[in-house]
Each structure stands twice: as C-alpha cells, then as structure tokens.
C-alpha atoms as a PDB file:
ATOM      1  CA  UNK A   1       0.000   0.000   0.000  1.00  0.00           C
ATOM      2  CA  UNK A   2       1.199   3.078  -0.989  1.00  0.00           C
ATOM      3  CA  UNK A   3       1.610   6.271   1.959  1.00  0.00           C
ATOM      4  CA  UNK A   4      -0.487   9.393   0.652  1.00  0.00           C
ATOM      5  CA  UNK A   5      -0.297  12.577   2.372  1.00  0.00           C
ATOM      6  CA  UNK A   6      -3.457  12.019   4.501  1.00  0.00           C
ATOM      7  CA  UNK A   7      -2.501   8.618   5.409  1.00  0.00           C
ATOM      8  CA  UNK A   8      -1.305   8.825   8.891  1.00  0.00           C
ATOM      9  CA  UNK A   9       2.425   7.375   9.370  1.00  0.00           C
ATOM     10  CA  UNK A  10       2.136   4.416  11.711  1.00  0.00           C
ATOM     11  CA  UNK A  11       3.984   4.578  14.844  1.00  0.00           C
ATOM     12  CA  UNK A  12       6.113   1.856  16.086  1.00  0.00           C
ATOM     13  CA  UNK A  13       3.521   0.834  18.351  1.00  0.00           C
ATOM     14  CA  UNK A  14       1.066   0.554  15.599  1.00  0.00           C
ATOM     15  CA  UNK A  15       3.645  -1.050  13.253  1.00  0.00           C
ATOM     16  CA  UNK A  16       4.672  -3.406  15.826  1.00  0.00           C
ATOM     17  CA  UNK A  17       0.732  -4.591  16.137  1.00  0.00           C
ATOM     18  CA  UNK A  18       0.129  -5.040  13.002  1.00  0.00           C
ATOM     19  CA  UNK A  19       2.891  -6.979  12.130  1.00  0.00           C
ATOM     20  CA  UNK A  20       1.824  -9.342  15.374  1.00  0.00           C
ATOM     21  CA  UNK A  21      -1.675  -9.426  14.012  1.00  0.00           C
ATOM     22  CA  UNK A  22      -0.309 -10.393  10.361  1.00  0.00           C
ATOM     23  CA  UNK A  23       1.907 -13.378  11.483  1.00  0.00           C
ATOM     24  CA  UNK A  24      -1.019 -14.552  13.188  1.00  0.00           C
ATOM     25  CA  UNK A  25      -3.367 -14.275  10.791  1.00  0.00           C
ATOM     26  CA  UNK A  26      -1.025 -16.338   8.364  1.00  0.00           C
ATOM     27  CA  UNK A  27      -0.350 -18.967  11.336  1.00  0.00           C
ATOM     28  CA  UNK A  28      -4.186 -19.454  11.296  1.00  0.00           C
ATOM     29  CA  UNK A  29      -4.741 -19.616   7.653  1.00  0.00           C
ATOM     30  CA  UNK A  30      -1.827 -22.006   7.263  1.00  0.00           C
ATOM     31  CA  UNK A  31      -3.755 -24.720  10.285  1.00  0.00           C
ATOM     32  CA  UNK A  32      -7.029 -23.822   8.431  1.00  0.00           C
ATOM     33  CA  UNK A  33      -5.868 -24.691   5.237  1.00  0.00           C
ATOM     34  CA  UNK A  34      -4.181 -27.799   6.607  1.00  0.00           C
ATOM     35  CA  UNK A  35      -7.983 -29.504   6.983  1.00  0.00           C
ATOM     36  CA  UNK A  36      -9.247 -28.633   3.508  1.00  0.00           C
ATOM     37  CA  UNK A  37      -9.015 -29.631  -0.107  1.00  0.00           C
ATOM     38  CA  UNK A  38      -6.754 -26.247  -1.036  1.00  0.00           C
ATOM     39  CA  UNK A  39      -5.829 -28.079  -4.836  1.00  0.00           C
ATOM     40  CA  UNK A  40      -9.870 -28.273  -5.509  1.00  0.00           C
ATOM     41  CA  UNK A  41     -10.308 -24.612  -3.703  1.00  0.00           C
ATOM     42  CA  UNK A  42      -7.522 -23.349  -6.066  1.00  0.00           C
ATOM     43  CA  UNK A  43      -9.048 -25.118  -8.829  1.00  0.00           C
ATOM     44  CA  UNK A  44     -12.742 -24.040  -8.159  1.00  0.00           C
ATOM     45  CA  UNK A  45     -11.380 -20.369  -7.435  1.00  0.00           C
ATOM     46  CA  UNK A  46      -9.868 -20.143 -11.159  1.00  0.00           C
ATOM     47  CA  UNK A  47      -6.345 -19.592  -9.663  1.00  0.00           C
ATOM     48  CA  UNK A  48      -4.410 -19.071  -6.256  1.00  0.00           C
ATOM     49  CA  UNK A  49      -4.664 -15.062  -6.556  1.00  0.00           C
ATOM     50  CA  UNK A  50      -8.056 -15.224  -7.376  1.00  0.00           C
ATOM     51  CA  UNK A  51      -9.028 -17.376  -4.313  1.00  0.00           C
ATOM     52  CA  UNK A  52      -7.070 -15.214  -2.181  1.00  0.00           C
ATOM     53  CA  UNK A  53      -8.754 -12.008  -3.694  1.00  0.00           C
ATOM     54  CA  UNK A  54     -11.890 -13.820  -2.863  1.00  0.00           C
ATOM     55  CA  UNK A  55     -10.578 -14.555   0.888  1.00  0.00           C
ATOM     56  CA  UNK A  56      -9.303 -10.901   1.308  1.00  0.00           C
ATOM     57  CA  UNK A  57     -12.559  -9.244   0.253  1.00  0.00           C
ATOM     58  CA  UNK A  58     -14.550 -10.959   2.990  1.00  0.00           C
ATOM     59  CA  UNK A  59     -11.402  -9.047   5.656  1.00  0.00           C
ATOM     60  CA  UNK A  60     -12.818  -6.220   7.234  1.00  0.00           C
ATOM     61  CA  UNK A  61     -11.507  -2.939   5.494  1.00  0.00           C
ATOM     62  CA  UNK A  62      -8.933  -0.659   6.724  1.00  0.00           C
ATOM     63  CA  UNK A  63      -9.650   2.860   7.399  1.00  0.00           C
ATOM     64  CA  UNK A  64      -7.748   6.132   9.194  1.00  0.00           C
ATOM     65  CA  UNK A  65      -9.799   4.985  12.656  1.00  0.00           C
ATOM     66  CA  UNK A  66      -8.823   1.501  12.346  1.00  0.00           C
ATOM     67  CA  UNK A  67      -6.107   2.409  15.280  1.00  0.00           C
ATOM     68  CA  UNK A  68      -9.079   3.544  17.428  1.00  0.00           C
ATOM     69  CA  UNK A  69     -11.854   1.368  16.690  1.00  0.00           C
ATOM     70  CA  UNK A  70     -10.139  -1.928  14.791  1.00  0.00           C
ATOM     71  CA  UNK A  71     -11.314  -2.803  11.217  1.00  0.00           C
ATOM     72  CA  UNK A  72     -14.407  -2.808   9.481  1.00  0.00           C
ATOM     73  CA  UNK A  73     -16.868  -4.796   7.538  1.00  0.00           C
ATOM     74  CA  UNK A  74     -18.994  -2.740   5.279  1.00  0.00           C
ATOM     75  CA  UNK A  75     -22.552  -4.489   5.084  1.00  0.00           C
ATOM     76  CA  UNK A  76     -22.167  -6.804   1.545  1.00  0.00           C
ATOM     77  CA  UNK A  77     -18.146  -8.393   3.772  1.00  0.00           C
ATOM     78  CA  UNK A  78     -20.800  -8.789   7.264  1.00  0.00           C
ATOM     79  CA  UNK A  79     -23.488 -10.430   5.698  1.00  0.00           C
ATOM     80  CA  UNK A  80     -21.283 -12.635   3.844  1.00  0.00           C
ATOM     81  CA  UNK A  81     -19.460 -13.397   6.859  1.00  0.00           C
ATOM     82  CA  UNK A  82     -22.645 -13.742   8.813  1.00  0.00           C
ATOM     83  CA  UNK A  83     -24.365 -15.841   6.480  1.00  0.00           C
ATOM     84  CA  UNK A  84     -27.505 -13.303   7.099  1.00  0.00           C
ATOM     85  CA  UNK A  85     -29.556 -11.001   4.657  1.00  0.00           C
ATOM     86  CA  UNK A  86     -28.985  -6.648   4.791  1.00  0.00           C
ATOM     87  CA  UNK A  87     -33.072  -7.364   6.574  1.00  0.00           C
ATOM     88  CA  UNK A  88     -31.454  -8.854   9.280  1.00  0.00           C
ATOM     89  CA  UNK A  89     -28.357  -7.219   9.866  1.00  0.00           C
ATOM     90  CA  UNK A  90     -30.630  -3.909  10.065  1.00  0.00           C
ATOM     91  CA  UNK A  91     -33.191  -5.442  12.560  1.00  0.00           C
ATOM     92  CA  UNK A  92     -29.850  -5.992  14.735  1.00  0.00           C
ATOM     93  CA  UNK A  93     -28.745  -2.724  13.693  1.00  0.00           C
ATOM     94  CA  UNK A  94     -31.908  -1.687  15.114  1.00  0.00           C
ATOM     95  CA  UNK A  95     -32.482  -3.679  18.486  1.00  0.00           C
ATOM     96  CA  UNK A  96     -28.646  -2.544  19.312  1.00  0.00           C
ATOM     97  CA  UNK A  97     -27.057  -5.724  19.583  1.00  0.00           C
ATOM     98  CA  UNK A  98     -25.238  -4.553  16.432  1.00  0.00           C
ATOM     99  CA  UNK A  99     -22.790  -0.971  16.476  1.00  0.00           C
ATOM    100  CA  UNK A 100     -22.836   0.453  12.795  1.00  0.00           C
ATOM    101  CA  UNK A 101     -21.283   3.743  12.113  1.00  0.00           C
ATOM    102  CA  UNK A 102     -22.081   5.701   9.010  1.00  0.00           C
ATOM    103  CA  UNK A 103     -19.464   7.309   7.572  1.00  0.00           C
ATOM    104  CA  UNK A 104     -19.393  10.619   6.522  1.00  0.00           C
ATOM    105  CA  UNK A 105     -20.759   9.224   2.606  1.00  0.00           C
ATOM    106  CA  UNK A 106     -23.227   7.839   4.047  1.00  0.00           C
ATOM    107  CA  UNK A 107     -21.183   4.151   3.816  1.00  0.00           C
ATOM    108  CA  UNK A 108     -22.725   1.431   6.675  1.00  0.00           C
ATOM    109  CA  UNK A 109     -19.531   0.267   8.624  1.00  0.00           C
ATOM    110  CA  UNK A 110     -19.750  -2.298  11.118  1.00  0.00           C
ATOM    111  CA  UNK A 111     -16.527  -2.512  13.664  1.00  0.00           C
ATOM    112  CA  UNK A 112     -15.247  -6.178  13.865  1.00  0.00           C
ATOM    113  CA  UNK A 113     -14.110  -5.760  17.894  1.00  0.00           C
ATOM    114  CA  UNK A 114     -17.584  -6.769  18.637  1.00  0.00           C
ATOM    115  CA  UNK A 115     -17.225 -10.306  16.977  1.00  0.00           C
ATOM    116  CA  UNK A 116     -15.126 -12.742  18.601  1.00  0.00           C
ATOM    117  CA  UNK A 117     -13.636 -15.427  16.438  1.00  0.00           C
ATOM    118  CA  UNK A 118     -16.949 -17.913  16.602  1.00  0.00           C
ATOM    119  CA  UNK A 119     -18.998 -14.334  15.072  1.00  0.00           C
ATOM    120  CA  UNK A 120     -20.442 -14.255  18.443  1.00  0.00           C
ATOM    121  CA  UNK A 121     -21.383 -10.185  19.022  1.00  0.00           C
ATOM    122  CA  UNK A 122     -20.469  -8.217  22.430  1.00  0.00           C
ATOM    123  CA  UNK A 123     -22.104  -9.626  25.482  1.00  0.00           C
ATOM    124  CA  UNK A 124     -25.154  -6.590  26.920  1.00  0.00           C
ATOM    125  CA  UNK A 125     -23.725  -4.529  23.691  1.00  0.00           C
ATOM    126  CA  UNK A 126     -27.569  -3.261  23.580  1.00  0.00           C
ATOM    127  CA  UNK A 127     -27.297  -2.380  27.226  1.00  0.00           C
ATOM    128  CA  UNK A 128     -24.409  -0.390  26.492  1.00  0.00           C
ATOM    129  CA  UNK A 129     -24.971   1.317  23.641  1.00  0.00           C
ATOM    130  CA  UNK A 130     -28.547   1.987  25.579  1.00  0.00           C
ATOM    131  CA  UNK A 131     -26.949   3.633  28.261  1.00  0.00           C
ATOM    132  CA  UNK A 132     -24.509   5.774  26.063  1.00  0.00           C
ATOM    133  CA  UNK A 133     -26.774   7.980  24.582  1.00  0.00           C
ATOM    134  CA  UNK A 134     -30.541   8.623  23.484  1.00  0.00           C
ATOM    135  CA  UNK A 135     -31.675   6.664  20.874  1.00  0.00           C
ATOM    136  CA  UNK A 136     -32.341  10.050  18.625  1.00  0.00           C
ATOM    137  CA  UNK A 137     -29.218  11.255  19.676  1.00  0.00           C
ATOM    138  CA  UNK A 138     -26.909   8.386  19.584  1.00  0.00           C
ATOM    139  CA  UNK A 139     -23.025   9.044  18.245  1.00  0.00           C
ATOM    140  CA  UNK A 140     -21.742   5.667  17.082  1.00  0.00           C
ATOM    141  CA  UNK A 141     -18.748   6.636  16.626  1.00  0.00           C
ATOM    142  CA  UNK A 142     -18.528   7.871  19.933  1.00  0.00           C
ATOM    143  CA  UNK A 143     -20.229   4.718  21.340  1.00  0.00           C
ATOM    144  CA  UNK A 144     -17.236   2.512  18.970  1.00  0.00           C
ATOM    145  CA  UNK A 145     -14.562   4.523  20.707  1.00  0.00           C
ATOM    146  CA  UNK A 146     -15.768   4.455  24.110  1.00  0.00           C
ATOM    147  CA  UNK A 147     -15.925   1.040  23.823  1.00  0.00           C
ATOM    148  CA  UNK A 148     -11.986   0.685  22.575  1.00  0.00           C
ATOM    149  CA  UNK A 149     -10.535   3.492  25.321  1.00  0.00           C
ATOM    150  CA  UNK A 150      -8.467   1.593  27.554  1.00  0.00           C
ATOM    151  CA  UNK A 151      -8.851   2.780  31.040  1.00  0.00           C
ATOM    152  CA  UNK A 152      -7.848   2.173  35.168  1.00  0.00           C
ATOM    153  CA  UNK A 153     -11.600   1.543  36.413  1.00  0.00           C
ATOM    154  CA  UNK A 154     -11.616  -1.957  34.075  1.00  0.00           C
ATOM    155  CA  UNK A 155      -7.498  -2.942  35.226  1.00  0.00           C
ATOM    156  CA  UNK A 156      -6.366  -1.808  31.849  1.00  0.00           C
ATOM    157  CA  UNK A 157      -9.091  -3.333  29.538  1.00  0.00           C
ATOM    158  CA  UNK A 158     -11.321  -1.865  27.550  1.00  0.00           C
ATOM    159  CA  UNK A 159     -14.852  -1.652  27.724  1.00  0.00           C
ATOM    160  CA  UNK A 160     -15.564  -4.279  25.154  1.00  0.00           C
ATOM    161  CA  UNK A 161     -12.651  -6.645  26.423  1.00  0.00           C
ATOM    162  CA  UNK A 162     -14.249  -6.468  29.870  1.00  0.00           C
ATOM    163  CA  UNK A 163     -17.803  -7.313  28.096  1.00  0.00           C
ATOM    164  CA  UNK A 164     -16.168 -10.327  26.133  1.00  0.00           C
ATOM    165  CA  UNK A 165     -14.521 -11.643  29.811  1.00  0.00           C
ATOM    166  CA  UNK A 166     -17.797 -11.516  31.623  1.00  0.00           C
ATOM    167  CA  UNK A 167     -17.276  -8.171  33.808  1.00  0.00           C
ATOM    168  CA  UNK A 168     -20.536  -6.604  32.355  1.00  0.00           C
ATOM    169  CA  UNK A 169     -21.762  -5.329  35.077  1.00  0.00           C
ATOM    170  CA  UNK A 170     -18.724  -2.584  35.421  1.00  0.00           C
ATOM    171  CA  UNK A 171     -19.435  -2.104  32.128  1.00  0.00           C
ATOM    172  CA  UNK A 172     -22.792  -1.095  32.813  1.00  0.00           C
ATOM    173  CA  UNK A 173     -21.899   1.107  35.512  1.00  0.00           C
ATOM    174  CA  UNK A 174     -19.222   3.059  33.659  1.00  0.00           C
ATOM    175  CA  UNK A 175     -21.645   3.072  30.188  1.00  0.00           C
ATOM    176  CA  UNK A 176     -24.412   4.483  32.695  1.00  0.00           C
ATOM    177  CA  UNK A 177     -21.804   7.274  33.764  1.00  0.00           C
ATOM    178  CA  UNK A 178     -20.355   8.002  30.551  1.00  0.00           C
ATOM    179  CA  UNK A 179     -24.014   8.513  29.188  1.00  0.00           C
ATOM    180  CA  UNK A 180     -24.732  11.056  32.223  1.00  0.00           C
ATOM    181  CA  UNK A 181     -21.930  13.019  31.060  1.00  0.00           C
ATOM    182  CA  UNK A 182     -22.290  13.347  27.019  1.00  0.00           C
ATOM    183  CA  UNK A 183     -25.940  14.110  27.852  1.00  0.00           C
ATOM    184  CA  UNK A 184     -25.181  17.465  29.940  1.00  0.00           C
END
C-alpha cells in the first residue's frame, strides 16, 4: 500500500501490532488450510490469486480509525461473513445488539471488535450502547470509541474486552456514567 499525504504514518507501536496481528493471521490460515481440499479450492477459485482475492474481500476494510476502533466490515463483507440477509443485519442494527457507524458518505460500517472469532457479538452490547446515549441522539462513533478506550476503572481493559470476559456489570456502571456526562 502506498503512503499518501493524509494517510497517517504508523507509529512503532502501531507497526509493531500489526505486524503481530499479520503473522497470526497467516499462522491461522496455514492450520485452516491444513484440513481442507486447497488443490480443488484453487481449482474451483480459477487460480491461487483469485481465491485469495476472494478470501481478502470478505477481511474487514482498513480505514484512518482503524487504530481507534479496529477494522471494518462494510454491510455486503458482514453479511457474507454472517451468512444473514442486509433485513437482518438492520433489525440488529436496530435492536442494538449490532454498532454500525455511518461514515461521513453515508457508507454502513460495522466494527469487527464486537465479533469474537466464533462471530459471536459483544455480550449486553444493547445495554451499552442503551446507556450511552438517546436513541435520537446516539453518536456511534462515539459509542465505537468508548468502547476501545483503555482505562484504570476496568485494570487496563477496555470496555468491550471487559464485556467479552464476563465483567458486564462494570461495564454497565461506567456506560451508565459516561451517558450522564455526554448528555449534559
């Protein structure tokens, strides 16, 4: 990828991370691949590259609050990964078990922090997200980096690592306070 002027140069820190998170996706995809037929895959696909484009495109995206937030899945890569129709994904959209930020094209983005690795979403992520703000005045993009701020009330975790480990309740305390404040 080439470095524009309004990409933002990666740190080390940054740098550092995402070369952790590449070697382990590659160290996943290599056991993965050990259990299937890759020759018929590669076969079925057209080519290697073309399978792999095909793999990559179901990735969430990248994006300049990717540092913040994590990646993205825009709705076609989510429902896809889901196995779910755009109906659906809305209705979750809708009943808050699902965070989607609209970007400033009007582009549905869904953060992937609130999937684990089973596609299981955020434990009380409706709660939250309740709690946050009105539902006529709700910031999702607010709510998304609330939910990735690292802090000392949750020992260093964030509020949607303390969600996936079962400490929901703080969660709900601090979400109920944080709400109180971007209301006044």
């Amino acid at each position: 990828m080439t470095r524009t002027q309004n990409t933002p140069r990666p740190t080390p820190r940054t740098a550092a991370r995402a070369a952790r998170a590449r070697d382990d996706l590659v160290r996943a995809l290599l056991t993965r691949l050990d259990s299937i037929d890759v020759e018929s895959a590669v076969t079925s696909a057209g080519s290697a590259d073309s399978l792999a484009a095909r793999m990559v495109s179901t990735l969430p995206g990248a994006g300049p609050l990717n540092a913040e937030v994590g990646p993205f899945f825009d709705t076609p890569a989510l429902t896809r990964w889901l196995g779910i129709t755009r109906q659906a994904l809305g209705k979750r959209v809708q009943n808050g078990s699902l965070l989607c930020v609209k970007t400033a094209d009007n582009h549905l983005l869904y953060p992937a922090f609130q999937f684990d690795e089973t596609r299981t979403g955020l434990p009380r992520l409706a709660d939250v997200l309740d709690l946050l703000a009105e539902k006529d005045r709700t910031d999702a993009w607010q709510a998304a980096l609330w939910l990735n701020s690292d802090g000392d009330d949750l020992d260093g975790l964030t509020p949607a690592q303390a969600l996936r480990v079962g400490r929901e309740s703080e969660v709900i305390d601090l979400a109920r306070q944080a709400g109180a404040l971007w209301r006044n």
